[in-house]
Coordinates of N, CA and C in Angstrom, one line a residue:
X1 N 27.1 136.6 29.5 CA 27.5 136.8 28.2 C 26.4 136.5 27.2
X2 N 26.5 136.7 26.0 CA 25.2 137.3 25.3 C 25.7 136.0 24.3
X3 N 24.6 135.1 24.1 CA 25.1 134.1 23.1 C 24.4 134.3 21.9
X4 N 25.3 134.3 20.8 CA 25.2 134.9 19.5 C 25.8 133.4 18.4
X5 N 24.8 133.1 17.4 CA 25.6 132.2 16.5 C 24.4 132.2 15.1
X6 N 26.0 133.0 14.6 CA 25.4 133.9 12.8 C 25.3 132.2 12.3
X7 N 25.7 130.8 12.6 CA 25.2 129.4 11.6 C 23.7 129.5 12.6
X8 N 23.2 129.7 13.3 CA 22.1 129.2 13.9 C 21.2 129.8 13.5
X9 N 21.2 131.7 13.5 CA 20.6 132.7 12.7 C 20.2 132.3 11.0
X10 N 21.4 132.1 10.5 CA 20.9 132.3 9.2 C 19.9 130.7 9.1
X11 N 20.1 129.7 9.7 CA 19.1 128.5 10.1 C 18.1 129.0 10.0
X12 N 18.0 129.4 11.0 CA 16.1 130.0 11.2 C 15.6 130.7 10.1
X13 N 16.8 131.9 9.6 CA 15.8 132.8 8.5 C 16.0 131.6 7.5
X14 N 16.5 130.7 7.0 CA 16.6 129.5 6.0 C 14.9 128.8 6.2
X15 N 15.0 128.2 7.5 CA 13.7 127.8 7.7 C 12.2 128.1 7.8
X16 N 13.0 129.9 8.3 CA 11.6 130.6 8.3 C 10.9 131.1 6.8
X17 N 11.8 131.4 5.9 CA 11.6 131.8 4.4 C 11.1 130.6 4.1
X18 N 11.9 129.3 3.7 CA 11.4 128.3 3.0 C 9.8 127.4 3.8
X19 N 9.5 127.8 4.6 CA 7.8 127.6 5.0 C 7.3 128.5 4.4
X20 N 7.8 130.2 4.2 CA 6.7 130.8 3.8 C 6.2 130.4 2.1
X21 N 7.5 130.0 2.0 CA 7.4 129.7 0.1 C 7.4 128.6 -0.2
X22 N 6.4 127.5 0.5 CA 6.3 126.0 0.0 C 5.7 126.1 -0.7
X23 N 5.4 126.3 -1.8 CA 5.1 125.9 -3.3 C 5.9 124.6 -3.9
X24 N 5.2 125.0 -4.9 CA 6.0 124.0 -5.8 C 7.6 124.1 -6.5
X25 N 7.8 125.7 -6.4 CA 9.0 126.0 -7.2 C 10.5 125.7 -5.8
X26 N 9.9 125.5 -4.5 CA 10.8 125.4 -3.7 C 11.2 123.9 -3.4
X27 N 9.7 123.4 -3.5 CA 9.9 121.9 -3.2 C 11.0 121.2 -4.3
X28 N 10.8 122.0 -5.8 CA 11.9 120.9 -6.4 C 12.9 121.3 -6.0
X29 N 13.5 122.3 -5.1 CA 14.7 122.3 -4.7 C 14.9 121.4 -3.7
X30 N 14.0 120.8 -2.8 CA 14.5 119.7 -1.9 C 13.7 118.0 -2.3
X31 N 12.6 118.3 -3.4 CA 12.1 117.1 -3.5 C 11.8 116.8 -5.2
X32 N 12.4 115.7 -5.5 CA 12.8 115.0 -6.9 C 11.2 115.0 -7.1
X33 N 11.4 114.8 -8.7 CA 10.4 114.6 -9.9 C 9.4 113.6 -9.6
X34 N 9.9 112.5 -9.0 CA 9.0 111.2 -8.5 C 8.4 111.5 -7.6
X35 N 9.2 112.1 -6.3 CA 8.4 112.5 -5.2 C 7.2 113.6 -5.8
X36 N 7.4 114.5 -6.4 CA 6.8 115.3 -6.6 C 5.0 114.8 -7.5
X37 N 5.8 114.1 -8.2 CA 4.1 112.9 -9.0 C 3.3 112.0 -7.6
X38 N 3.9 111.9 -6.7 CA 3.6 110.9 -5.7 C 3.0 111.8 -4.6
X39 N 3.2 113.2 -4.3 CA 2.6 114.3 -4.0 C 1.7 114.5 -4.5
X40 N 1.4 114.8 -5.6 CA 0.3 115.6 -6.8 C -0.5 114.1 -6.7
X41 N -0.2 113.3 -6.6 CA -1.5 112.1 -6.2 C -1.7 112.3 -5.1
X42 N -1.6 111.8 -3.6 CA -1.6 112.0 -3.1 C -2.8 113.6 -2.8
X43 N -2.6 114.5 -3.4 CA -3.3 115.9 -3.1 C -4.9 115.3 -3.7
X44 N -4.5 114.7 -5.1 CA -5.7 114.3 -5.7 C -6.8 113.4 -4.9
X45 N -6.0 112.3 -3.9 CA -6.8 111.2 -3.3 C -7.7 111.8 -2.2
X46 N -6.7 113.2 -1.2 CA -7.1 113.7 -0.1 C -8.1 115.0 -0.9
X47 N -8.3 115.4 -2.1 CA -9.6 116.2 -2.6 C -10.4 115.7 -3.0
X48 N -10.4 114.2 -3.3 CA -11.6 113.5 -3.6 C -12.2 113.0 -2.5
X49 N -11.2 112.5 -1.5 CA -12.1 111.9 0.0 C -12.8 112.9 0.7
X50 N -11.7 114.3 1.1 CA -12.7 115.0 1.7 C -13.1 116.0 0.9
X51 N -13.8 115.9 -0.2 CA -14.5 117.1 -0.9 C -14.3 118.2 -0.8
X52 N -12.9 118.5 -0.4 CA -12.8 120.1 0.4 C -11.3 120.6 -0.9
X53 N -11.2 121.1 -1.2 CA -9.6 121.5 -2.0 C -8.9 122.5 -1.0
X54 N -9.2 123.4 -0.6 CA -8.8 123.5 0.7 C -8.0 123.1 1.6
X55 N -8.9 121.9 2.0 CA -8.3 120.8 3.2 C -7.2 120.3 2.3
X56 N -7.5 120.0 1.1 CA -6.2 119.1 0.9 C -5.0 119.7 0.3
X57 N -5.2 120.7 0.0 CA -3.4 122.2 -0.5 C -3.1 122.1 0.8
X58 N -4.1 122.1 1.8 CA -3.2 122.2 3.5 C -2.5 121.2 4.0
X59 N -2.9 120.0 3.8 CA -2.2 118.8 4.1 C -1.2 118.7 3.2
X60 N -0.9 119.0 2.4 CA 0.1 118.6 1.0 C 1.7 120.1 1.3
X61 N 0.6 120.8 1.6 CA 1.5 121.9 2.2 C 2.0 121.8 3.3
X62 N 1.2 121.5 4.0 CA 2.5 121.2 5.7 C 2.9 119.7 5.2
X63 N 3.0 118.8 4.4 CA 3.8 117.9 4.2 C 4.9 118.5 3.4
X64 N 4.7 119.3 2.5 CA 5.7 120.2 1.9 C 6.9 119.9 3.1
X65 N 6.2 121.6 3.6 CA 6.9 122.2 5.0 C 7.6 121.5 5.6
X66 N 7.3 120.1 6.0 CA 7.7 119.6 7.0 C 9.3 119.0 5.8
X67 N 9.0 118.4 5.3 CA 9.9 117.9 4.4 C 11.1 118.7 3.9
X68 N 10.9 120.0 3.8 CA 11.8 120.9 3.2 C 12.5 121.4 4.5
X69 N 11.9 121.8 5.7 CA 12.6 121.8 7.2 C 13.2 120.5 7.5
X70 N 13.2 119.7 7.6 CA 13.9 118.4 7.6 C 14.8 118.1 7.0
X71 N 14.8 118.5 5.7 CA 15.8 118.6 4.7 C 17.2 119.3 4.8
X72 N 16.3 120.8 5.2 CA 17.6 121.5 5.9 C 18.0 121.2 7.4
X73 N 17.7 120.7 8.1 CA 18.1 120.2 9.2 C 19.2 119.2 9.1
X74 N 18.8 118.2 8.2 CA 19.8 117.6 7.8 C 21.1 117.7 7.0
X75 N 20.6 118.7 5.8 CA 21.7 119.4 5.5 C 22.9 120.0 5.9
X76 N 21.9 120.7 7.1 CA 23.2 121.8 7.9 C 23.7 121.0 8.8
X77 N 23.1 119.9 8.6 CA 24.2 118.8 9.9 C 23.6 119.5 11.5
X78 N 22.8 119.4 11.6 CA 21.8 119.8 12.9 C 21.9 118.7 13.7
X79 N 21.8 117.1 13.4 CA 21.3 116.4 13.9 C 22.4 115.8 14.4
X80 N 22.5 115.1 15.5 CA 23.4 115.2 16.6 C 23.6 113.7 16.3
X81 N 24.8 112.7 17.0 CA 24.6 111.3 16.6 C 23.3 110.5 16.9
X82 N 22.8 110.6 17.9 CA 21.1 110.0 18.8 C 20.5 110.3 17.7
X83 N 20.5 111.7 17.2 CA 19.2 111.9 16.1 C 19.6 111.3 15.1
X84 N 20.4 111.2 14.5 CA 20.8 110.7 13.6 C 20.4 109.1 13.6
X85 N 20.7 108.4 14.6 CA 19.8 107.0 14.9 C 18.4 107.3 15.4
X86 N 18.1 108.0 14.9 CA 16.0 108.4 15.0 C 15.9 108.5 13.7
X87 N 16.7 109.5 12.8 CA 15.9 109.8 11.7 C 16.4 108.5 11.0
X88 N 17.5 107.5 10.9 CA 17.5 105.9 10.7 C 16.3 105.2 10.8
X89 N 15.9 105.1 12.0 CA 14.4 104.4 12.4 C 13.3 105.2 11.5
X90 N 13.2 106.2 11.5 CA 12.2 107.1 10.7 C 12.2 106.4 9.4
X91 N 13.5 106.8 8.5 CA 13.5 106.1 7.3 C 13.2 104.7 7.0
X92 N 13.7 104.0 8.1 CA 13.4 102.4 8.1 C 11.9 102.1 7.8
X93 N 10.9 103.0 8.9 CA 9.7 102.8 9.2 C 9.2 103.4 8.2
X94 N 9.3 104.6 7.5 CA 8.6 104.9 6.2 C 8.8 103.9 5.2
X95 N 10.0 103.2 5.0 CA 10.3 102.3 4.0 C 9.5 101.2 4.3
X96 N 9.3 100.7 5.4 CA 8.7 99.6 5.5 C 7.1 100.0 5.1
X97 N 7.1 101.1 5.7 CA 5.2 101.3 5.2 C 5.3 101.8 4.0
X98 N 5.6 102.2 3.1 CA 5.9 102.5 1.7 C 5.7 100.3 1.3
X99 N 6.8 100.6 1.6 CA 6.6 98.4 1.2 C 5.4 97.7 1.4
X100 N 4.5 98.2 2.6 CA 3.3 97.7 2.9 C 2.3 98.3 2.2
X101 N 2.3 99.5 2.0 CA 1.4 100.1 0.9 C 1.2 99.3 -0.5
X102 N 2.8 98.9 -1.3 CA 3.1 98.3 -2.3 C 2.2 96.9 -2.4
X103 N 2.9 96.2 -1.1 CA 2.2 94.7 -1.0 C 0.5 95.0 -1.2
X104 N 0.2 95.8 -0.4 CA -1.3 95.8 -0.3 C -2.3 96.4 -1.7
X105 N -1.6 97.5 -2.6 CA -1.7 97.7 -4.0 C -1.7 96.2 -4.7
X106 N -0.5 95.2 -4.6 CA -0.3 94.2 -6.3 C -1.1 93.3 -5.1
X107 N -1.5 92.6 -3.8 CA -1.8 91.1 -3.6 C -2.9 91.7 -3.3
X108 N -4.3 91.3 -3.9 CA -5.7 91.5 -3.4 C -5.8 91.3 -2.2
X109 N -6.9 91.5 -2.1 CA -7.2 91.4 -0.4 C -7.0 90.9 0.9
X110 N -5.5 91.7 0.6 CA -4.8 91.7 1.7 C -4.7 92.9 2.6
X111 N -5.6 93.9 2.2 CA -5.5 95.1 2.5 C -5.8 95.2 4.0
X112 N -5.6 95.7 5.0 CA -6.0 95.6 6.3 C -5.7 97.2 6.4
X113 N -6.4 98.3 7.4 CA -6.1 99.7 7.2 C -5.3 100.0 8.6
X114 N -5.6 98.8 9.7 CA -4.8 99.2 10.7 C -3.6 99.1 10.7
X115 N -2.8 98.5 9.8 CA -1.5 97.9 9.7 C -1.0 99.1 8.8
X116 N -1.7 99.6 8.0 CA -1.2 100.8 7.2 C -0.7 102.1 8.6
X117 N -2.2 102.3 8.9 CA -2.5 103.2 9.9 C -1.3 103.0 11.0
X118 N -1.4 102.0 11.4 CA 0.0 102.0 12.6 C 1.4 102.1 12.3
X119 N 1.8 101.5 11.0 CA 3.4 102.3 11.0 C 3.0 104.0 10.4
X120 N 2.7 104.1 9.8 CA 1.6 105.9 9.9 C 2.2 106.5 11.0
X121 N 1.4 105.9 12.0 CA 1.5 106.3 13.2 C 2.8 106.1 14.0
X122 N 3.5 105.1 13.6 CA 5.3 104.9 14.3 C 5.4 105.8 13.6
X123 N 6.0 106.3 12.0 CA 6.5 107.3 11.6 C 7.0 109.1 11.8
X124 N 5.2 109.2 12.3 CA 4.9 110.4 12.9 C 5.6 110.6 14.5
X125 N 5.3 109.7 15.2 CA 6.1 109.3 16.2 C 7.7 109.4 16.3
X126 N 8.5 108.6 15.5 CA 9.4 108.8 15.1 C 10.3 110.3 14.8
X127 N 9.1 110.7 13.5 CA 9.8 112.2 13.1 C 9.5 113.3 14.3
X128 N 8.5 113.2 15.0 CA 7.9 114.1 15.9 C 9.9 114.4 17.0
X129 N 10.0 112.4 17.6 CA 10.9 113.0 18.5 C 12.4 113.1 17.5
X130 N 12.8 113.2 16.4 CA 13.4 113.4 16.0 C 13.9 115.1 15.9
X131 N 12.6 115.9 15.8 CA 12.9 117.1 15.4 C 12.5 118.1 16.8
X132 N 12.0 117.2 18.0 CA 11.5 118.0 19.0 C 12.4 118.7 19.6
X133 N 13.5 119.0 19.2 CA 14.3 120.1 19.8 C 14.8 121.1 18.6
X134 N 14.3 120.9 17.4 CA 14.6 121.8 16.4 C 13.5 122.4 15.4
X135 N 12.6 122.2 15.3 CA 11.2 122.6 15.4 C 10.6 123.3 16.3
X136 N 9.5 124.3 15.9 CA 8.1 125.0 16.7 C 7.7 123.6 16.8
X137 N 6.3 124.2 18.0 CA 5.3 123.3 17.7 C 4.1 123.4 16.6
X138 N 4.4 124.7 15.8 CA 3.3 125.1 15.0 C 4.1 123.8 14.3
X139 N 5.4 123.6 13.9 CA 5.6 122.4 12.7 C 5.6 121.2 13.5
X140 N 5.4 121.1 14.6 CA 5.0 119.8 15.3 C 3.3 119.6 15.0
X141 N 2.9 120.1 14.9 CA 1.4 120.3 14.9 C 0.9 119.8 13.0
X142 N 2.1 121.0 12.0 CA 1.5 120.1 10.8 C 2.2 118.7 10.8
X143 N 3.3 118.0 11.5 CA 3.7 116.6 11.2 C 2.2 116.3 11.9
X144 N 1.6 116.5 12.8 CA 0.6 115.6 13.0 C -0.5 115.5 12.4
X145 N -0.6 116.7 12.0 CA -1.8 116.9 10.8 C -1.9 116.2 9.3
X146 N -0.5 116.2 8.7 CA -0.1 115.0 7.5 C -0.3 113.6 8.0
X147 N 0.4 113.3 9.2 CA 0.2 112.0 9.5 C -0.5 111.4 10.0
X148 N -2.1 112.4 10.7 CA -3.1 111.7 11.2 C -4.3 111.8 10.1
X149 N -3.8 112.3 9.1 CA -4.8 112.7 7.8 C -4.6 111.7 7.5
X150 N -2.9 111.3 6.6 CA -3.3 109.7 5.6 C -3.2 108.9 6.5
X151 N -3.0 108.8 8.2 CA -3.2 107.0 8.4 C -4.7 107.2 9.2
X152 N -5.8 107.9 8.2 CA -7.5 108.1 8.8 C -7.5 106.7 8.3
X153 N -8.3 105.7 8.9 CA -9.1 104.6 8.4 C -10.0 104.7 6.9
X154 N -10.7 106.0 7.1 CA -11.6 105.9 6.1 C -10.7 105.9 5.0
X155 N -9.8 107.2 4.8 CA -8.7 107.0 4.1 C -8.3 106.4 2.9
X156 N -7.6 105.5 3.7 CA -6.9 104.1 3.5 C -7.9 103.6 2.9
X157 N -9.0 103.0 3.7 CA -9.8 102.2 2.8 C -10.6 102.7 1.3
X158 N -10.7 103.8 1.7 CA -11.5 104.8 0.0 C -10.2 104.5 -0.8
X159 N -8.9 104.6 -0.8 CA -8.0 104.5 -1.6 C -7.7 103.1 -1.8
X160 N -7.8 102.2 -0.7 CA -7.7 101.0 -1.7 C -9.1 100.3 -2.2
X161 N -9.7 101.1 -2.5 CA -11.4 100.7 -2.9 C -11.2 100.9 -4.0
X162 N -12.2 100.5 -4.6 CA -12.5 100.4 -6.0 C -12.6 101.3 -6.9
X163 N -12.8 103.0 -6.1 CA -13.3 104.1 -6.7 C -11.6 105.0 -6.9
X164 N -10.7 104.6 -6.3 CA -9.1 104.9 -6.3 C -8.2 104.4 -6.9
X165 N -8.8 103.1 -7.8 CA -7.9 102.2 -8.3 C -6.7 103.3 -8.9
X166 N -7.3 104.3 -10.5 CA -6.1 104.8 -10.9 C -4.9 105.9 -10.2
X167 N -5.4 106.3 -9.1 CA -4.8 107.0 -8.3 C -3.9 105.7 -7.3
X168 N -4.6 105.2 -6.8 CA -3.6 104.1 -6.0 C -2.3 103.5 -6.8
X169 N -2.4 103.3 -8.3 CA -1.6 102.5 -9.2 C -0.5 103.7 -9.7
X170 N -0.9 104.6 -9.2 CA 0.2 105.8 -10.0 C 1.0 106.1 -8.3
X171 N 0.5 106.0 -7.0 CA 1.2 106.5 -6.1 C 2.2 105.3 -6.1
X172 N 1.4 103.9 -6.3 CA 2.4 102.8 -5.8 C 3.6 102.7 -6.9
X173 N 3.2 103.5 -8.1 CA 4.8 103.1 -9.2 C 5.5 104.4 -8.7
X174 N 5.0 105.5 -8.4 CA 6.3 106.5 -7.5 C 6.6 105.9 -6.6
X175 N 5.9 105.5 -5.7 CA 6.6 104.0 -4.3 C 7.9 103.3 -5.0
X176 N 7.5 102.5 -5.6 CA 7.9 101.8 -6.1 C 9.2 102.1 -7.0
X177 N 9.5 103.2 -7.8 CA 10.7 103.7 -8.1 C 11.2 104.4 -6.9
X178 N 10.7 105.3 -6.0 CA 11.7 105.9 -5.0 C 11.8 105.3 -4.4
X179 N 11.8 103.1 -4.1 CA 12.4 102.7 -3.4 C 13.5 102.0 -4.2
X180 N 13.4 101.2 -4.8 CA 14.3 101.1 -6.2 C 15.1 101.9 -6.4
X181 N 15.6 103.6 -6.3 CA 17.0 104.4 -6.3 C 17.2 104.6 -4.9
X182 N 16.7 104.1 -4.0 CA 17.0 104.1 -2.7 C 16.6 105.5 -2.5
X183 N 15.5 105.9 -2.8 CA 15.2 107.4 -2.0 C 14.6 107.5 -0.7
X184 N 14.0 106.2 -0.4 CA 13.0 106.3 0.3 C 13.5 104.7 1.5

């Protein structure tokens, strides 16, 4: 028997359309005003490190992507109860590294880039097996590409250096309010 399911279909064309149109006009449909300033930094920090503008629409764009497929994943109630306690751990572990970003922004030199870099690295981990049965790997491929871009060593350290100050102080008050409404 031939298995057919019109909620599964219109899924895909949902998901397959909103990758091709990650812009900006789609993202405020899945990502608030704050997040969106915390992005547009973020794009700024990854054009100045790697001199490329390029490289960094691409990284900001599969972070899009990835965010707005996850979005609907969750929306349409995809995630099963197990996943549902993954993408818990996910959010815990972004929250905590959002919090460690913050600490390392207001207490001087306390900055350490492997501590950044390693929940970085749980997160990606996290979301990877989170969505490994509802995702390509082309979108397994940009989660790794967002997540192995900002937890680079060099990174981390160019942005908490001296030459990032006003970009670091504008990502950590978006941090800092999307933890504060509990977005994050």
């Amino acid at each position: 028997m031939e298995s057919f399911s019109s909620k599964s279909l219109a899924l895909q064309a949902e998901k397959k359309l909103l990758s091709k149109m990650a812009g900006r006009s789609v993202a405020h449909l899945f990502i608030d005003e704050t997040s969106s300033e915390v992005l547009d930094e973020l794009y700024r920090v990854s054009k100045e490190y790697t001199h490329s503008r390029p490289q960094a629409q691409r990284v900001i764009k599969d972070l899009i992507k990835v965010a707005v497929k996850v979005a609907v994943l969750h929306r349409s109630g995809c995630f099963g109860p197990g996943e549902l306690a993954l993408a818990a751990r996910f959010r815990q572990k972004l929250r905590q590294g959002a919090m460690t970003a913050l600490s390392f922004g207001e207490v001087d030199f306390t900055f350490e880039a492997a501590v950044l870099a390693g929940l970085l690295t749980e997160c990606r981990d996290a979301l990877l097996e989170l969505v490994a049965h509802h995702l390509t790997p082309k979108s397994h491929g940009r989660i790794r590409h967002v997540f192995d871009h900002f937890s680079d060593a060099g990174l981390l350290t160019a942005l908490y250096g001296p030459d990032f100050t006003q970009h670091r102080g504008k990502i950590c008050d978006g941090l800092r309010k999307l933890l504060d409404e509990g977005k994050l």
